[in-house]
Amino acid sequence: MRNAARWSAAWLCLLAGAAPVAAQIRMAPVPDDVRTYTAYRAPPGIAIDGRLDEDAWKTAPWTEPFVDIRDASHPTPTWQTRAKLLWDDAYLYVAAYLEEPHIWATLTERDAIIYHDHDFEVFLDPEGDAVGYYEFEVNARGTMLDLYLNRPYSDGGLAMIPWDAEGSRWAVHLDGTLNDPTDEDRGWSVEIAIPWSTFARLQPRDGEIWRVNFSRVQWPLLIVEGRYQKVREPVDWNDHPENNWVWSPQGAINMHVPERWGAVTFRALPPPGNDQ
């Protein structure tokens, strides 16, 4: 989601019927060098409150720690980020924990450009063909941006920001204090529950594979007159003063290369055990 000039055209396309529709799953080949994850059936008891202390989350495996968006040969992220997935008949559940000594967020309006703050992002391509995929961004205030893209920007794709994932629920929990430079925080966690109706389909079949990625945008900050301030804003769309940390590396500073996303296999089994 990096081209604000296309919003109006995207909304017109949505009104004209460009919204996602149900389709038979046609999985594209998955490269051998992307990261993989198994999403297990959720046991009862997930309360969407931002806390990851339920037994359901304790038994779900973590992803590997995030790396630089380009690849692991670039500097290791300063603070660790990991994510988890679960699912049941009603929802796909996403959770993440972000180590963060300076919890900072300013945006409060739904569908604001959330990556202008520190954020956590989810990218979902159910069919794995890069034709119709979904993006969710959340900051530490719990402000959400959700959107649908008919294809990547490089292929002329449009970001349908007015589209909302109806029925979704989300929350954040702060392990520290928000926007307070006088102390040092530990981090923040995110929970998102996305109903299967978002994807115009039923829940996945056992063994089905989706292309998925997670991203974290982290801005270098200064403390100026008792407030957080970015070191600098980008000059243009090719300038990246922010850090971009992801689960499955993209090979470039560009999240909209779905063929480089990770591969998530859904299993109709409970999580194997405690992974804390």
PDB file of C-alpha atoms in Angstrom:
ATOM      1  CA  MET A   1       0.000   0.000   0.000  1.00  0.00           C
ATOM      2  CA  ARG A   2       2.265   2.736  -1.309  1.00  0.00           C
ATOM      3  CA  ASN A   3       0.321   4.712  -3.946  1.00  0.00           C
ATOM      4  CA  ALA A   4      -2.210   7.107  -2.470  1.00  0.00           C
ATOM      5  CA  ALA A   5      -3.010   8.695  -5.836  1.00  0.00           C
ATOM      6  CA  ARG A   6      -4.916   5.571  -6.891  1.00  0.00           C
ATOM      7  CA  TRP A   7      -7.482   5.524  -4.070  1.00  0.00           C
ATOM      8  CA  SER A   8     -10.336   7.225  -5.925  1.00  0.00           C
ATOM      9  CA  ALA A   9      -9.967   5.056  -9.014  1.00  0.00           C
ATOM     10  CA  ALA A  10      -9.750   1.975  -6.823  1.00  0.00           C
ATOM     11  CA  TRP A  11     -12.982   2.866  -5.048  1.00  0.00           C
ATOM     12  CA  LEU A  12     -14.756   3.338  -8.354  1.00  0.00           C
ATOM     13  CA  CYS A  13     -13.552  -0.099  -9.464  1.00  0.00           C
ATOM     14  CA  LEU A  14     -14.854  -1.578  -6.230  1.00  0.00           C
ATOM     15  CA  LEU A  15     -18.259  -0.023  -6.778  1.00  0.00           C
ATOM     16  CA  ALA A  16     -18.222  -1.358 -10.329  1.00  0.00           C
ATOM     17  CA  GLY A  17     -17.822  -4.912  -9.091  1.00  0.00           C
ATOM     18  CA  ALA A  18     -14.066  -5.336  -8.674  1.00  0.00           C
ATOM     19  CA  ALA A  19     -14.452  -6.646  -5.126  1.00  0.00           C
ATOM     20  CA  PRO A  20     -13.181 -10.143  -4.318  1.00  0.00           C
ATOM     21  CA  VAL A  21     -15.464 -12.992  -5.383  1.00  0.00           C
ATOM     22  CA  ALA A  22     -15.570 -16.651  -4.536  1.00  0.00           C
ATOM     23  CA  ALA A  23     -13.388 -18.834  -6.751  1.00  0.00           C
ATOM     24  CA  GLN A  24     -12.088 -22.334  -6.976  1.00  0.00           C
ATOM     25  CA  ILE A  25      -8.647 -22.476  -5.382  1.00  0.00           C
ATOM     26  CA  ARG A  26      -5.888 -22.631  -7.998  1.00  0.00           C
ATOM     27  CA  MET A  27      -2.556 -22.651  -6.201  1.00  0.00           C
ATOM     28  CA  ALA A  28       0.500 -21.319  -8.010  1.00  0.00           C
ATOM     29  CA  PRO A  29       3.816 -23.124  -7.368  1.00  0.00           C
ATOM     30  CA  VAL A  30       5.560 -22.183  -4.112  1.00  0.00           C
ATOM     31  CA  PRO A  31       9.313 -21.408  -4.375  1.00  0.00           C
ATOM     32  CA  ASP A  32      11.623 -23.560  -2.273  1.00  0.00           C
ATOM     33  CA  ASP A  33      13.367 -20.560  -0.698  1.00  0.00           C
ATOM     34  CA  VAL A  34      10.401 -18.856   0.999  1.00  0.00           C
ATOM     35  CA  ARG A  35       9.613 -19.430   4.659  1.00  0.00           C
ATOM     36  CA  THR A  36       6.872 -21.866   5.663  1.00  0.00           C
ATOM     37  CA  TYR A  37       4.479 -22.188   8.587  1.00  0.00           C
ATOM     38  CA  THR A  38       1.740 -24.585   9.699  1.00  0.00           C
ATOM     39  CA  ALA A  39      -1.507 -23.018  10.950  1.00  0.00           C
ATOM     40  CA  TYR A  40      -3.384 -25.346  13.312  1.00  0.00           C
ATOM     41  CA  ARG A  41      -7.014 -25.451  14.423  1.00  0.00           C
ATOM     42  CA  ALA A  42      -7.678 -23.140  17.351  1.00  0.00           C
ATOM     43  CA  PRO A  43      -8.852 -24.649  20.626  1.00  0.00           C
ATOM     44  CA  PRO A  44     -11.660 -22.690  22.323  1.00  0.00           C
ATOM     45  CA  GLY A  45     -10.916 -19.635  24.367  1.00  0.00           C
ATOM     46  CA  ILE A  46      -9.468 -16.907  22.152  1.00  0.00           C
ATOM     47  CA  ALA A  47     -10.549 -13.492  23.412  1.00  0.00           C
ATOM     48  CA  ILE A  48      -9.506 -10.694  21.050  1.00  0.00           C
ATOM     49  CA  ASP A  49      -7.973  -8.384  23.640  1.00  0.00           C
ATOM     50  CA  GLY A  50      -4.395  -8.057  22.368  1.00  0.00           C
ATOM     51  CA  ARG A  51      -3.038 -10.359  25.066  1.00  0.00           C
ATOM     52  CA  LEU A  52      -1.465 -13.651  24.001  1.00  0.00           C
ATOM     53  CA  ASP A  53      -1.850 -15.426  27.331  1.00  0.00           C
ATOM     54  CA  GLU A  54      -4.677 -17.848  26.392  1.00  0.00           C
ATOM     55  CA  ASP A  55      -3.832 -21.537  26.174  1.00  0.00           C
ATOM     56  CA  ALA A  56      -4.689 -21.416  22.465  1.00  0.00           C
ATOM     57  CA  TRP A  57      -1.841 -19.011  21.734  1.00  0.00           C
ATOM     58  CA  LYS A  58       0.564 -20.702  24.133  1.00  0.00           C
ATOM     59  CA  THR A  59       0.360 -23.908  22.124  1.00  0.00           C
ATOM     60  CA  ALA A  60       0.580 -22.320  18.666  1.00  0.00           C
ATOM     61  CA  PRO A  61       4.080 -22.180  17.136  1.00  0.00           C
ATOM     62  CA  TRP A  62       5.845 -18.887  16.494  1.00  0.00           C
ATOM     63  CA  THR A  63       7.194 -17.953  13.118  1.00  0.00           C
ATOM     64  CA  GLU A  64      10.929 -17.437  12.821  1.00  0.00           C
ATOM     65  CA  PRO A  65      12.079 -13.976  13.946  1.00  0.00           C
ATOM     66  CA  PHE A  66      11.638 -11.319  11.281  1.00  0.00           C
ATOM     67  CA  VAL A  67      14.582 -10.316   9.078  1.00  0.00           C
ATOM     68  CA  ASP A  68      15.382  -7.337   6.867  1.00  0.00           C
ATOM     69  CA  ILE A  69      12.885  -7.103   4.009  1.00  0.00           C
ATOM     70  CA  ARG A  70      15.665  -7.583   1.436  1.00  0.00           C
ATOM     71  CA  ASP A  71      17.176 -10.764   2.901  1.00  0.00           C
ATOM     72  CA  ALA A  72      19.028 -12.139   5.912  1.00  0.00           C
ATOM     73  CA  SER A  73      22.381 -10.892   4.590  1.00  0.00           C
ATOM     74  CA  HIS A  74      21.353  -7.365   5.601  1.00  0.00           C
ATOM     75  CA  PRO A  75      21.598  -6.204   9.243  1.00  0.00           C
ATOM     76  CA  THR A  76      19.609  -8.205  11.761  1.00  0.00           C
ATOM     77  CA  PRO A  77      16.619  -6.217  13.085  1.00  0.00           C
ATOM     78  CA  THR A  78      17.370  -4.366  16.295  1.00  0.00           C
ATOM     79  CA  TRP A  79      14.311  -5.788  18.069  1.00  0.00           C
ATOM     80  CA  GLN A  80      12.656  -9.155  17.619  1.00  0.00           C
ATOM     81  CA  THR A  81       9.267  -9.633  15.966  1.00  0.00           C
ATOM     82  CA  ARG A  82       7.406 -12.953  15.635  1.00  0.00           C
ATOM     83  CA  ALA A  83       3.886 -13.949  14.621  1.00  0.00           C
ATOM     84  CA  LYS A  84       1.423 -16.837  14.997  1.00  0.00           C
ATOM     85  CA  LEU A  85      -1.652 -18.100  13.146  1.00  0.00           C
ATOM     86  CA  LEU A  86      -4.639 -20.209  14.182  1.00  0.00           C
ATOM     87  CA  TRP A  87      -8.020 -20.879  12.587  1.00  0.00           C
ATOM     88  CA  ASP A  88     -11.465 -22.313  13.270  1.00  0.00           C
ATOM     89  CA  ASP A  89     -14.825 -22.489  11.503  1.00  0.00           C
ATOM     90  CA  ALA A  90     -15.396 -18.758  11.901  1.00  0.00           C
ATOM     91  CA  TYR A  91     -12.066 -16.923  11.756  1.00  0.00           C
ATOM     92  CA  LEU A  92      -8.453 -16.770  10.748  1.00  0.00           C
ATOM     93  CA  TYR A  93      -6.564 -15.569  13.840  1.00  0.00           C
ATOM     94  CA  VAL A  94      -3.300 -13.605  13.627  1.00  0.00           C
ATOM     95  CA  ALA A  95      -1.094 -12.694  16.581  1.00  0.00           C
ATOM     96  CA  ALA A  96       2.271 -10.999  16.883  1.00  0.00           C
ATOM     97  CA  TYR A  97       4.643  -9.717  19.536  1.00  0.00           C
ATOM     98  CA  LEU A  98       6.942  -6.783  18.765  1.00  0.00           C
ATOM     99  CA  GLU A  99       9.843  -6.009  21.073  1.00  0.00           C
ATOM    100  CA  GLU A 100       9.887  -2.231  21.401  1.00  0.00           C
ATOM    101  CA  PRO A 101      11.674   0.033  23.909  1.00  0.00           C
ATOM    102  CA  HIS A 102       9.809   3.106  22.633  1.00  0.00           C
ATOM    103  CA  ILE A 103       6.126   2.401  21.965  1.00  0.00           C
ATOM    104  CA  TRP A 104       4.967   5.211  19.697  1.00  0.00           C
ATOM    105  CA  ALA A 105       1.841   5.788  17.615  1.00  0.00           C
ATOM    106  CA  THR A 106      -0.011   8.896  16.490  1.00  0.00           C
ATOM    107  CA  LEU A 107      -2.708   7.864  14.001  1.00  0.00           C
ATOM    108  CA  THR A 108      -6.257   7.337  15.257  1.00  0.00           C
ATOM    109  CA  GLU A 109      -8.453   7.391  12.130  1.00  0.00           C
ATOM    110  CA  ARG A 110      -9.600   4.130  10.501  1.00  0.00           C
ATOM    111  CA  ASP A 111      -7.866   3.565   7.146  1.00  0.00           C
ATOM    112  CA  ALA A 112      -5.207   6.211   7.752  1.00  0.00           C
ATOM    113  CA  ILE A 113      -1.833   5.339   6.231  1.00  0.00           C
ATOM    114  CA  ILE A 114      -0.751   3.366   9.283  1.00  0.00           C
ATOM    115  CA  TYR A 115       2.835   2.632   8.195  1.00  0.00           C
ATOM    116  CA  HIS A 116       3.554   6.345   8.765  1.00  0.00           C
ATOM    117  CA  ASP A 117       3.705   5.144  12.394  1.00  0.00           C
ATOM    118  CA  HIS A 118       5.424   2.019  13.653  1.00  0.00           C
ATOM    119  CA  ASP A 119       3.111  -0.795  12.614  1.00  0.00           C
ATOM    120  CA  PHE A 120       2.478  -4.512  12.154  1.00  0.00           C
ATOM    121  CA  GLU A 121       1.192  -5.660   8.766  1.00  0.00           C
ATOM    122  CA  VAL A 122      -0.448  -8.821   7.420  1.00  0.00           C
ATOM    123  CA  PHE A 123      -0.605  -9.799   3.728  1.00  0.00           C
ATOM    124  CA  LEU A 124      -2.872 -12.637   2.555  1.00  0.00           C
ATOM    125  CA  ASP A 125      -3.195 -14.220  -0.893  1.00  0.00           C
ATOM    126  CA  PRO A 126      -5.574 -17.201  -0.544  1.00  0.00           C
ATOM    127  CA  GLU A 127      -5.088 -18.499  -4.097  1.00  0.00           C
ATOM    128  CA  GLY A 128      -1.388 -17.745  -4.319  1.00  0.00           C
ATOM    129  CA  ASP A 129      -1.699 -16.235  -7.788  1.00  0.00           C
ATOM    130  CA  ALA A 130      -1.217 -12.522  -6.898  1.00  0.00           C
ATOM    131  CA  VAL A 131      -4.627 -11.757  -8.422  1.00  0.00           C
ATOM    132  CA  GLY A 132      -6.604 -10.346  -5.526  1.00  0.00           C
ATOM    133  CA  TYR A 133      -4.957 -10.115  -2.115  1.00  0.00           C
ATOM    134  CA  TYR A 134      -5.467  -8.423   1.238  1.00  0.00           C
ATOM    135  CA  GLU A 135      -3.467  -6.138   3.509  1.00  0.00           C
ATOM    136  CA  PHE A 136      -4.002  -5.231   7.168  1.00  0.00           C
ATOM    137  CA  GLU A 137      -1.956  -2.652   9.116  1.00  0.00           C
ATOM    138  CA  VAL A 138      -2.247  -1.934  12.857  1.00  0.00           C
ATOM    139  CA  ASN A 139      -0.367   0.536  15.058  1.00  0.00           C
ATOM    140  CA  ALA A 140       0.138   0.524  18.826  1.00  0.00           C
ATOM    141  CA  ARG A 141      -3.022   2.595  19.328  1.00  0.00           C
ATOM    142  CA  GLY A 142      -5.019  -0.203  17.692  1.00  0.00           C
ATOM    143  CA  THR A 143      -5.819   1.862  14.592  1.00  0.00           C
ATOM    144  CA  MET A 144      -6.520  -0.333  11.560  1.00  0.00           C
ATOM    145  CA  LEU A 145      -6.021   0.039   7.820  1.00  0.00           C
ATOM    146  CA  ASP A 146      -7.483  -2.822   5.765  1.00  0.00           C
ATOM    147  CA  LEU A 147      -7.548  -2.911   1.992  1.00  0.00           C
ATOM    148  CA  TYR A 148      -7.951  -5.133  -1.043  1.00  0.00           C
ATOM    149  CA  LEU A 149      -5.676  -5.101  -4.103  1.00  0.00           C
ATOM    150  CA  ASN A 150      -6.729  -6.627  -7.407  1.00  0.00           C
ATOM    151  CA  ARG A 151      -3.056  -7.182  -8.353  1.00  0.00           C
ATOM    152  CA  PRO A 152       0.388  -5.802  -7.407  1.00  0.00           C
ATOM    153  CA  TYR A 153       1.135  -2.152  -8.119  1.00  0.00           C
ATOM    154  CA  SER A 154       3.832  -3.147 -10.612  1.00  0.00           C
ATOM    155  CA  ASP A 155       1.073  -4.800 -12.674  1.00  0.00           C
ATOM    156  CA  GLY A 156      -1.213  -1.775 -12.506  1.00  0.00           C
ATOM    157  CA  GLY A 157      -2.946  -2.839  -9.315  1.00  0.00           C
ATOM    158  CA  LEU A 158      -5.345  -0.611  -7.389  1.00  0.00           C
ATOM    159  CA  ALA A 159      -5.523  -0.266  -3.602  1.00  0.00           C
ATOM    160  CA  MET A 160      -9.187  -0.397  -2.581  1.00  0.00           C
ATOM    161  CA  ILE A 161      -8.838   1.377   0.756  1.00  0.00           C
ATOM    162  CA  PRO A 162     -12.583   2.086   1.272  1.00  0.00           C
ATOM    163  CA  TRP A 163     -13.121  -1.690   1.322  1.00  0.00           C
ATOM    164  CA  ASP A 164     -13.364  -3.050   4.877  1.00  0.00           C
ATOM    165  CA  ALA A 165     -13.078  -6.604   6.174  1.00  0.00           C
ATOM    166  CA  GLU A 166     -16.555  -6.598   7.704  1.00  0.00           C
ATOM    167  CA  GLY A 167     -16.809  -8.527  10.953  1.00  0.00           C
ATOM    168  CA  SER A 168     -13.074  -8.416  11.688  1.00  0.00           C
ATOM    169  CA  ARG A 169     -11.966  -7.816  15.248  1.00  0.00           C
ATOM    170  CA  TRP A 170      -8.595  -6.649  16.514  1.00  0.00           C
ATOM    171  CA  ALA A 171      -6.874  -5.359  19.630  1.00  0.00           C
ATOM    172  CA  VAL A 172      -3.424  -4.446  20.895  1.00  0.00           C
ATOM    173  CA  HIS A 173      -1.844  -4.784  24.319  1.00  0.00           C
ATOM    174  CA  LEU A 174       1.027  -2.547  25.442  1.00  0.00           C
ATOM    175  CA  ASP A 175       3.834  -3.969  27.541  1.00  0.00           C
ATOM    176  CA  GLY A 176       4.848  -0.454  28.497  1.00  0.00           C
ATOM    177  CA  THR A 177       3.507   3.066  28.012  1.00  0.00           C
ATOM    178  CA  LEU A 178       2.445   4.846  24.826  1.00  0.00           C
ATOM    179  CA  ASN A 179       4.304   7.962  23.640  1.00  0.00           C
ATOM    180  CA  ASP A 180       6.259   8.384  26.876  1.00  0.00           C
ATOM    181  CA  PRO A 181       9.992   8.952  26.257  1.00  0.00           C
ATOM    182  CA  THR A 182      10.775   9.102  29.985  1.00  0.00           C
ATOM    183  CA  ASP A 183      10.725   5.322  30.389  1.00  0.00           C
ATOM    184  CA  GLU A 184      11.788   2.220  28.498  1.00  0.00           C
ATOM    185  CA  ASP A 185       9.080  -0.170  27.280  1.00  0.00           C
ATOM    186  CA  ARG A 186       9.230  -3.901  26.548  1.00  0.00           C
ATOM    187  CA  GLY A 187       6.954  -4.224  23.527  1.00  0.00           C
ATOM    188  CA  TRP A 188       3.396  -4.631  22.281  1.00  0.00           C
ATOM    189  CA  SER A 189       1.230  -7.448  21.007  1.00  0.00           C
ATOM    190  CA  VAL A 190      -1.489  -7.624  18.358  1.00  0.00           C
ATOM    191  CA  GLU A 191      -4.475  -9.931  17.807  1.00  0.00           C
ATOM    192  CA  ILE A 192      -6.619  -9.921  14.667  1.00  0.00           C
ATOM    193  CA  ALA A 193      -9.607 -12.174  13.901  1.00  0.00           C
ATOM    194  CA  ILE A 194     -10.633 -12.141  10.217  1.00  0.00           C
ATOM    195  CA  PRO A 195     -13.883 -13.918   9.266  1.00  0.00           C
ATOM    196  CA  TRP A 196     -13.786 -16.285   6.291  1.00  0.00           C
ATOM    197  CA  SER A 197     -16.505 -14.181   4.646  1.00  0.00           C
ATOM    198  CA  THR A 198     -13.760 -11.594   4.043  1.00  0.00           C
ATOM    199  CA  PHE A 199     -12.347 -13.941   1.423  1.00  0.00           C
ATOM    200  CA  ALA A 200     -15.791 -14.814  -0.043  1.00  0.00           C
ATOM    201  CA  ARG A 201     -15.298 -18.478   0.804  1.00  0.00           C
ATOM    202  CA  LEU A 202     -15.439 -21.097   3.537  1.00  0.00           C
ATOM    203  CA  GLN A 203     -12.527 -21.947   5.782  1.00  0.00           C
ATOM    204  CA  PRO A 204      -9.534 -23.705   4.154  1.00  0.00           C
ATOM    205  CA  ARG A 205      -9.388 -27.415   3.524  1.00  0.00           C
ATOM    206  CA  ASP A 206      -6.927 -29.531   5.494  1.00  0.00           C
ATOM    207  CA  GLY A 207      -3.571 -29.259   3.729  1.00  0.00           C
ATOM    208  CA  GLU A 208      -4.481 -26.134   1.734  1.00  0.00           C
ATOM    209  CA  ILE A 209      -1.662 -23.601   1.251  1.00  0.00           C
ATOM    210  CA  TRP A 210      -2.008 -19.807   1.260  1.00  0.00           C
ATOM    211  CA  ARG A 211       0.686 -17.261   0.460  1.00  0.00           C
ATOM    212  CA  VAL A 212       1.145 -15.029   3.507  1.00  0.00           C
ATOM    213  CA  ASN A 213       3.616 -12.496   4.802  1.00  0.00           C
ATOM    214  CA  PHE A 214       4.010 -10.289   7.843  1.00  0.00           C
ATOM    215  CA  SER A 215       5.824  -6.967   7.989  1.00  0.00           C
ATOM    216  CA  ARG A 216       6.909  -4.465  10.601  1.00  0.00           C
ATOM    217  CA  VAL A 217       7.693  -0.837   9.775  1.00  0.00           C
ATOM    218  CA  GLN A 218       9.976   0.805  12.329  1.00  0.00           C
ATOM    219  CA  TRP A 219      11.018   4.458  12.130  1.00  0.00           C
ATOM    220  CA  PRO A 220      14.242   5.741  13.711  1.00  0.00           C
ATOM    221  CA  LEU A 221      13.145   8.233  16.364  1.00  0.00           C
ATOM    222  CA  LEU A 222      14.614  11.163  18.242  1.00  0.00           C
ATOM    223  CA  ILE A 223      13.392  12.659  21.512  1.00  0.00           C
ATOM    224  CA  VAL A 224      12.824  16.381  20.985  1.00  0.00           C
ATOM    225  CA  GLU A 225      11.426  18.549  23.795  1.00  0.00           C
ATOM    226  CA  GLY A 226      10.019  15.507  25.555  1.00  0.00           C
ATOM    227  CA  ARG A 227       8.325  14.023  22.471  1.00  0.00           C
ATOM    228  CA  TYR A 228       9.167  11.357  19.924  1.00  0.00           C
ATOM    229  CA  GLN A 229      10.038  12.629  16.473  1.00  0.00           C
ATOM    230  CA  LYS A 230      11.142  10.805  13.326  1.00  0.00           C
ATOM    231  CA  VAL A 231      14.777  11.309  12.359  1.00  0.00           C
ATOM    232  CA  ARG A 232      13.437  12.299   8.934  1.00  0.00           C
ATOM    233  CA  GLU A 233      10.586  11.707   6.525  1.00  0.00           C
ATOM    234  CA  PRO A 234      11.191  10.049   3.138  1.00  0.00           C
ATOM    235  CA  VAL A 235      11.998  12.379   0.248  1.00  0.00           C
ATOM    236  CA  ASP A 236      10.053  10.275  -2.290  1.00  0.00           C
ATOM    237  CA  TRP A 237       8.697   6.730  -2.746  1.00  0.00           C
ATOM    238  CA  ASN A 238      12.176   5.382  -3.468  1.00  0.00           C
ATOM    239  CA  ASP A 239      13.626   6.792  -0.241  1.00  0.00           C
ATOM    240  CA  HIS A 240      13.433   4.551   2.827  1.00  0.00           C
ATOM    241  CA  PRO A 241      14.608   6.093   6.111  1.00  0.00           C
ATOM    242  CA  GLU A 242      12.363   3.559   7.905  1.00  0.00           C
ATOM    243  CA  ASN A 243      13.320  -0.015   8.758  1.00  0.00           C
ATOM    244  CA  ASN A 244      11.293  -2.756   7.083  1.00  0.00           C
ATOM    245  CA  TRP A 245      11.402  -6.124   8.852  1.00  0.00           C
ATOM    246  CA  VAL A 246       9.467  -9.117   7.541  1.00  0.00           C
ATOM    247  CA  TRP A 247       8.849 -12.812   8.116  1.00  0.00           C
ATOM    248  CA  SER A 248       9.727 -14.070   4.613  1.00  0.00           C
ATOM    249  CA  PRO A 249      12.223 -11.758   2.864  1.00  0.00           C
ATOM    250  CA  GLN A 250      11.133 -10.058  -0.346  1.00  0.00           C
ATOM    251  CA  GLY A 251      14.488  -9.479  -2.029  1.00  0.00           C
ATOM    252  CA  ALA A 252      13.665  -5.757  -2.310  1.00  0.00           C
ATOM    253  CA  ILE A 253      12.059  -2.996  -0.261  1.00  0.00           C
ATOM    254  CA  ASN A 254       8.642  -3.860  -1.654  1.00  0.00           C
ATOM    255  CA  MET A 255       5.981  -5.907   0.118  1.00  0.00           C
ATOM    256  CA  HIS A 256       3.925  -6.148  -3.055  1.00  0.00           C
ATOM    257  CA  VAL A 257       5.794  -9.069  -4.581  1.00  0.00           C
ATOM    258  CA  PRO A 258       3.379 -11.856  -3.530  1.00  0.00           C
ATOM    259  CA  GLU A 259       5.449 -14.594  -5.167  1.00  0.00           C
ATOM    260  CA  ARG A 260       8.080 -13.931  -2.458  1.00  0.00           C
ATOM    261  CA  TRP A 261       5.644 -14.284   0.441  1.00  0.00           C
ATOM    262  CA  GLY A 262       5.803 -17.243   2.770  1.00  0.00           C
ATOM    263  CA  ALA A 263       3.662 -20.370   2.459  1.00  0.00           C
ATOM    264  CA  VAL A 264       1.165 -21.262   5.214  1.00  0.00           C
ATOM    265  CA  THR A 265      -0.301 -24.771   5.301  1.00  0.00           C
ATOM    266  CA  PHE A 266      -3.629 -25.144   7.130  1.00  0.00           C
ATOM    267  CA  ARG A 267      -4.016 -28.329   9.159  1.00  0.00           C
ATOM    268  CA  ALA A 268      -7.227 -29.558  10.771  1.00  0.00           C
ATOM    269  CA  LEU A 269      -5.299 -30.565  13.892  1.00  0.00           C
ATOM    270  CA  PRO A 270      -4.779 -28.890  17.267  1.00  0.00           C
ATOM    271  CA  PRO A 271      -1.425 -27.170  17.900  1.00  0.00           C
ATOM    272  CA  PRO A 272       1.313 -29.635  18.837  1.00  0.00           C
ATOM    273  CA  GLY A 273       2.285 -28.076  22.156  1.00  0.00           C
ATOM    274  CA  ASN A 274       3.672 -25.146  24.123  1.00  0.00           C
ATOM    275  CA  ASP A 275       5.997 -23.024  21.975  1.00  0.00           C
ATOM    276  CA  GLN A 276       6.819 -20.214  24.398  1.00  0.00           C
TER     277      GLN A 276
END
